[in-house]
Amino acid sequence: MTAIGKVLVFTVLSAASSMAFSASVPAQYTACNGSDSQRAFGLTAATSCLAYGSGNINGNASDPFLTSTNGAGYEFISNTENSSAWTEVTSQGSSRAFSFSIDPTLWASYDSLAIGVKVGNNLDLSWAVWSVESLASAFEVFIAPKQGAGLSHFNIYGSGDGPGTGVDNPTPVPLPAAAWLFLSGLAGLVGFHKRKAAAKA
């Protein structure tokens, strides 16, 4: 084999091995991973990927999502580690998908919610966080390649003060302005009554 042939074979094998580590996310999911990541994450009912990385998302002060730029303004709401809270919906080759839901009444307290998922630490990515569609409460997460039981836990984060439609509570009219409006209406009624009484006389 010539030197050019050896270089060509090495290049093809290197490309194939690096492609074996990067998984693609099916179209129905919003992807949340780097283009050269060894693991791929996806979530349905998501509007965008906010963050992903290695380590653990646990809601404490050192939570890598909460300390990230995209995590600013979010607060940790809850963590679900009980595997009965999610259901495996597909397991194809090296990928898995799980469905789960959250309490829809959370939308009464927050303008926006984010969902974070955590798997094992064997590869470069072990967690991902997405912002989710307004009022969404049912989700499906895609993980490739799978690891162990698949899903360690999922977190819920919230931002804003509700009511979940992206609109804050209206500003109340100050009392002095309301009092002047009431007194003006009252004066108009008194004036109308006097004019009516004078017309009868």
Tab-separated table of C-alpha atoms in Angstrom:
chain	number	residue	atom	x	y	z
A	1	MET	CA	0.000	0.000	0.000
A	2	THR	CA	1.336	3.426	-0.895
A	3	ALA	CA	1.806	6.249	1.577
A	4	ILE	CA	-1.165	8.109	0.073
A	5	GLY	CA	-3.321	4.988	0.447
A	6	LYS	CA	-2.332	4.634	4.116
A	7	VAL	CA	-3.178	8.287	4.796
A	8	LEU	CA	-6.524	7.879	3.022
A	9	VAL	CA	-7.406	4.743	5.038
A	10	PHE	CA	-6.380	6.458	8.300
A	11	THR	CA	-8.506	9.518	7.447
A	12	VAL	CA	-11.577	7.414	6.639
A	13	LEU	CA	-11.202	5.336	9.823
A	14	SER	CA	-10.718	8.456	11.960
A	15	ALA	CA	-13.826	10.070	10.500
A	16	ALA	CA	-15.851	6.888	11.028
A	17	SER	CA	-14.774	6.561	14.657
A	18	SER	CA	-15.606	10.184	15.448
A	19	MET	CA	-18.986	9.826	13.735
A	20	ALA	CA	-19.719	6.764	15.855
A	21	PHE	CA	-19.587	8.949	18.971
A	22	SER	CA	-21.840	11.740	17.696
A	23	ALA	CA	-25.501	10.762	17.671
A	24	SER	CA	-28.246	12.590	15.839
A	25	VAL	CA	-31.510	13.625	17.455
A	26	PRO	CA	-34.783	12.715	15.672
A	27	ALA	CA	-36.759	15.636	14.228
A	28	GLN	CA	-39.600	15.598	16.776
A	29	TYR	CA	-37.163	16.582	19.545
A	30	THR	CA	-35.334	19.856	20.227
A	31	ALA	CA	-31.651	18.863	20.362
A	32	CYS	CA	-29.428	19.930	23.234
A	33	ASN	CA	-25.795	18.959	22.668
A	34	GLY	CA	-22.697	20.135	20.840
A	35	SER	CA	-22.049	19.031	17.260
A	36	ASP	CA	-19.023	17.009	18.409
A	37	SER	CA	-20.575	15.644	21.629
A	38	GLN	CA	-20.402	11.960	22.475
A	39	ARG	CA	-24.004	12.025	23.729
A	40	ALA	CA	-27.151	13.553	22.248
A	41	PHE	CA	-30.196	14.809	24.126
A	42	GLY	CA	-33.594	15.870	22.786
A	43	LEU	CA	-36.898	17.007	24.330
A	44	THR	CA	-40.417	17.402	22.933
A	45	ALA	CA	-42.481	20.530	23.735
A	46	ALA	CA	-39.224	22.502	24.098
A	47	THR	CA	-38.598	25.946	22.643
A	48	SER	CA	-34.802	25.970	22.922
A	49	CYS	CA	-31.748	24.351	24.469
A	50	LEU	CA	-30.557	26.502	27.379
A	51	ALA	CA	-27.459	24.593	28.528
A	52	TYR	CA	-25.724	21.210	28.652
A	53	GLY	CA	-22.587	19.810	30.214
A	54	SER	CA	-20.886	17.290	32.438
A	55	GLY	CA	-21.320	16.810	36.160
A	56	ASN	CA	-24.625	17.036	37.984
A	57	ILE	CA	-27.648	19.326	38.025
A	58	ASN	CA	-29.165	19.094	41.486
A	59	GLY	CA	-30.744	22.456	42.271
A	60	ASN	CA	-28.210	23.525	44.892
A	61	ALA	CA	-26.071	26.673	44.854
A	62	SER	CA	-23.449	25.046	42.604
A	63	ASP	CA	-25.953	23.695	40.042
A	64	PRO	CA	-24.145	24.307	36.713
A	65	PHE	CA	-27.366	25.393	34.983
A	66	LEU	CA	-28.354	27.907	37.669
A	67	THR	CA	-24.830	29.381	37.680
A	68	SER	CA	-24.724	29.654	33.855
A	69	THR	CA	-25.636	32.766	31.865
A	70	ASN	CA	-28.810	31.132	30.523
A	71	GLY	CA	-29.790	30.024	34.028
A	72	ALA	CA	-29.895	33.607	35.338
A	73	GLY	CA	-33.396	34.428	36.559
A	74	TYR	CA	-34.394	30.787	37.031
A	75	GLU	CA	-34.937	29.125	40.386
A	76	PHE	CA	-34.959	25.435	41.239
A	77	ILE	CA	-38.493	24.107	41.792
A	78	SER	CA	-38.178	20.341	42.162
A	79	ASN	CA	-36.254	17.179	41.369
A	80	THR	CA	-37.750	13.787	40.508
A	81	GLU	CA	-35.504	10.755	40.995
A	82	ASN	CA	-38.233	8.121	41.267
A	83	SER	CA	-38.128	5.985	38.109
A	84	SER	CA	-41.881	5.387	38.373
A	85	ALA	CA	-42.300	9.060	37.356
A	86	TRP	CA	-41.212	8.297	33.766
A	87	THR	CA	-42.004	5.595	31.222
A	88	GLU	CA	-39.666	4.190	28.595
A	89	VAL	CA	-41.360	4.676	25.227
A	90	THR	CA	-38.630	3.471	22.848
A	91	SER	CA	-35.330	1.658	23.018
A	92	GLN	CA	-33.705	1.383	19.605
A	93	GLY	CA	-30.122	0.242	19.362
A	94	SER	CA	-28.104	2.585	21.516
A	95	SER	CA	-30.852	5.184	22.111
A	96	ARG	CA	-33.744	5.447	24.539
A	97	ALA	CA	-36.726	7.748	24.984
A	98	PHE	CA	-38.762	8.343	28.136
A	99	SER	CA	-42.055	10.175	28.676
A	100	PHE	CA	-42.923	12.104	31.834
A	101	SER	CA	-45.192	14.913	32.940
A	102	ILE	CA	-45.121	17.803	35.382
A	103	ASP	CA	-47.819	19.452	37.479
A	104	PRO	CA	-49.614	21.901	35.116
A	105	THR	CA	-50.515	24.183	38.044
A	106	LEU	CA	-46.846	25.304	38.141
A	107	TRP	CA	-47.727	27.645	35.269
A	108	ALA	CA	-49.846	29.706	37.692
A	109	SER	CA	-46.679	30.718	39.559
A	110	TYR	CA	-44.103	31.152	36.752
A	111	ASP	CA	-43.891	32.913	33.383
A	112	SER	CA	-41.517	30.270	32.008
A	113	LEU	CA	-40.361	26.804	32.976
A	114	ALA	CA	-37.239	24.820	32.102
A	115	ILE	CA	-36.739	21.053	32.216
A	116	GLY	CA	-33.345	19.506	32.978
A	117	VAL	CA	-32.458	15.824	32.565
A	118	LYS	CA	-29.496	13.944	34.037
A	119	VAL	CA	-27.921	10.620	33.032
A	120	GLY	CA	-24.662	8.890	34.044
A	121	ASN	CA	-21.244	10.565	33.821
A	122	ASN	CA	-19.435	8.113	31.498
A	123	LEU	CA	-19.402	10.460	28.458
A	124	ASP	CA	-18.713	14.158	27.869
A	125	LEU	CA	-22.352	15.171	28.423
A	126	SER	CA	-24.387	14.053	31.408
A	127	TRP	CA	-27.137	16.715	31.587
A	128	ALA	CA	-29.153	19.109	29.433
A	129	VAL	CA	-31.734	21.843	30.141
A	130	TRP	CA	-34.419	23.239	27.806
A	131	SER	CA	-36.938	26.068	28.016
A	132	VAL	CA	-40.380	24.622	27.337
A	133	GLU	CA	-43.512	25.740	25.512
A	134	SER	CA	-45.933	27.837	27.557
A	135	LEU	CA	-48.439	25.704	29.495
A	136	ALA	CA	-46.783	22.412	28.391
A	137	SER	CA	-46.926	19.622	30.960
A	138	ALA	CA	-46.152	16.388	29.028
A	139	PHE	CA	-42.680	15.666	27.635
A	140	GLU	CA	-40.559	12.999	26.005
A	141	VAL	CA	-36.770	12.972	26.348
A	142	PHE	CA	-34.414	11.278	23.869
A	143	ILE	CA	-30.985	10.034	25.022
A	144	ALA	CA	-28.270	8.514	22.826
A	145	PRO	CA	-26.268	6.539	23.579
A	146	LYS	CA	-28.159	5.052	26.480
A	147	GLN	CA	-26.374	4.345	29.737
A	148	GLY	CA	-27.537	1.984	32.468
A	149	ALA	CA	-31.213	2.489	33.292
A	150	GLY	CA	-31.196	5.569	31.060
A	151	LEU	CA	-32.418	8.469	33.184
A	152	SER	CA	-31.092	9.432	36.618
A	153	HIS	CA	-33.498	12.311	37.357
A	154	PHE	CA	-35.191	15.357	35.917
A	155	ASN	CA	-35.369	18.864	37.379
A	156	ILE	CA	-37.914	21.636	36.991
A	157	TYR	CA	-36.788	25.279	37.047
A	158	GLY	CA	-39.024	28.379	36.952
A	159	SER	CA	-38.660	32.035	36.051
A	160	GLY	CA	-40.982	35.026	36.465
A	161	ASP	CA	-44.066	35.481	38.605
A	162	GLY	CA	-46.915	33.964	36.553
A	163	PRO	CA	-49.616	33.627	35.431
A	164	GLY	CA	-47.806	31.563	32.820
A	165	THR	CA	-48.958	33.433	29.748
A	166	GLY	CA	-45.938	35.725	29.627
A	167	VAL	CA	-48.016	38.710	30.829
A	168	ASP	CA	-47.405	40.158	34.267
A	169	ASN	CA	-50.224	41.289	36.530
A	170	PRO	CA	-51.697	44.676	35.500
A	171	THR	CA	-50.592	47.731	37.437
A	172	PRO	CA	-53.343	48.888	39.815
A	173	VAL	CA	-54.684	52.430	39.449
A	174	PRO	CA	-53.385	54.579	42.329
A	175	LEU	CA	-56.050	55.502	44.901
A	176	PRO	CA	-55.742	59.304	44.441
A	177	ALA	CA	-56.556	58.981	40.722
A	178	ALA	CA	-59.483	56.667	41.456
A	179	ALA	CA	-60.817	59.095	44.099
A	180	TRP	CA	-60.726	62.059	41.666
A	181	LEU	CA	-62.527	60.001	39.048
A	182	PHE	CA	-65.226	59.003	41.557
A	183	LEU	CA	-65.659	62.591	42.841
A	184	SER	CA	-65.903	63.947	39.275
A	185	GLY	CA	-68.671	61.464	38.505
A	186	LEU	CA	-70.480	62.362	41.727
A	187	ALA	CA	-70.257	66.116	40.959
A	188	GLY	CA	-71.667	65.439	37.488
A	189	LEU	CA	-74.648	63.590	38.961
A	190	VAL	CA	-75.336	66.410	41.450
A	191	GLY	CA	-75.134	68.993	38.653
A	192	PHE	CA	-77.441	66.932	36.425
A	193	HIS	CA	-79.959	66.576	39.298
A	194	LYS	CA	-79.939	70.373	40.000
A	195	ARG	CA	-80.434	71.158	36.294
A	196	LYS	CA	-83.322	68.723	36.060
A	197	ALA	CA	-84.942	70.201	39.218
A	198	ALA	CA	-84.541	73.777	37.864
A	199	ALA	CA	-86.160	72.772	34.546
A	200	LYS	CA	-89.256	71.420	36.364
A	201	ALA	CA	-89.714	74.638	38.376
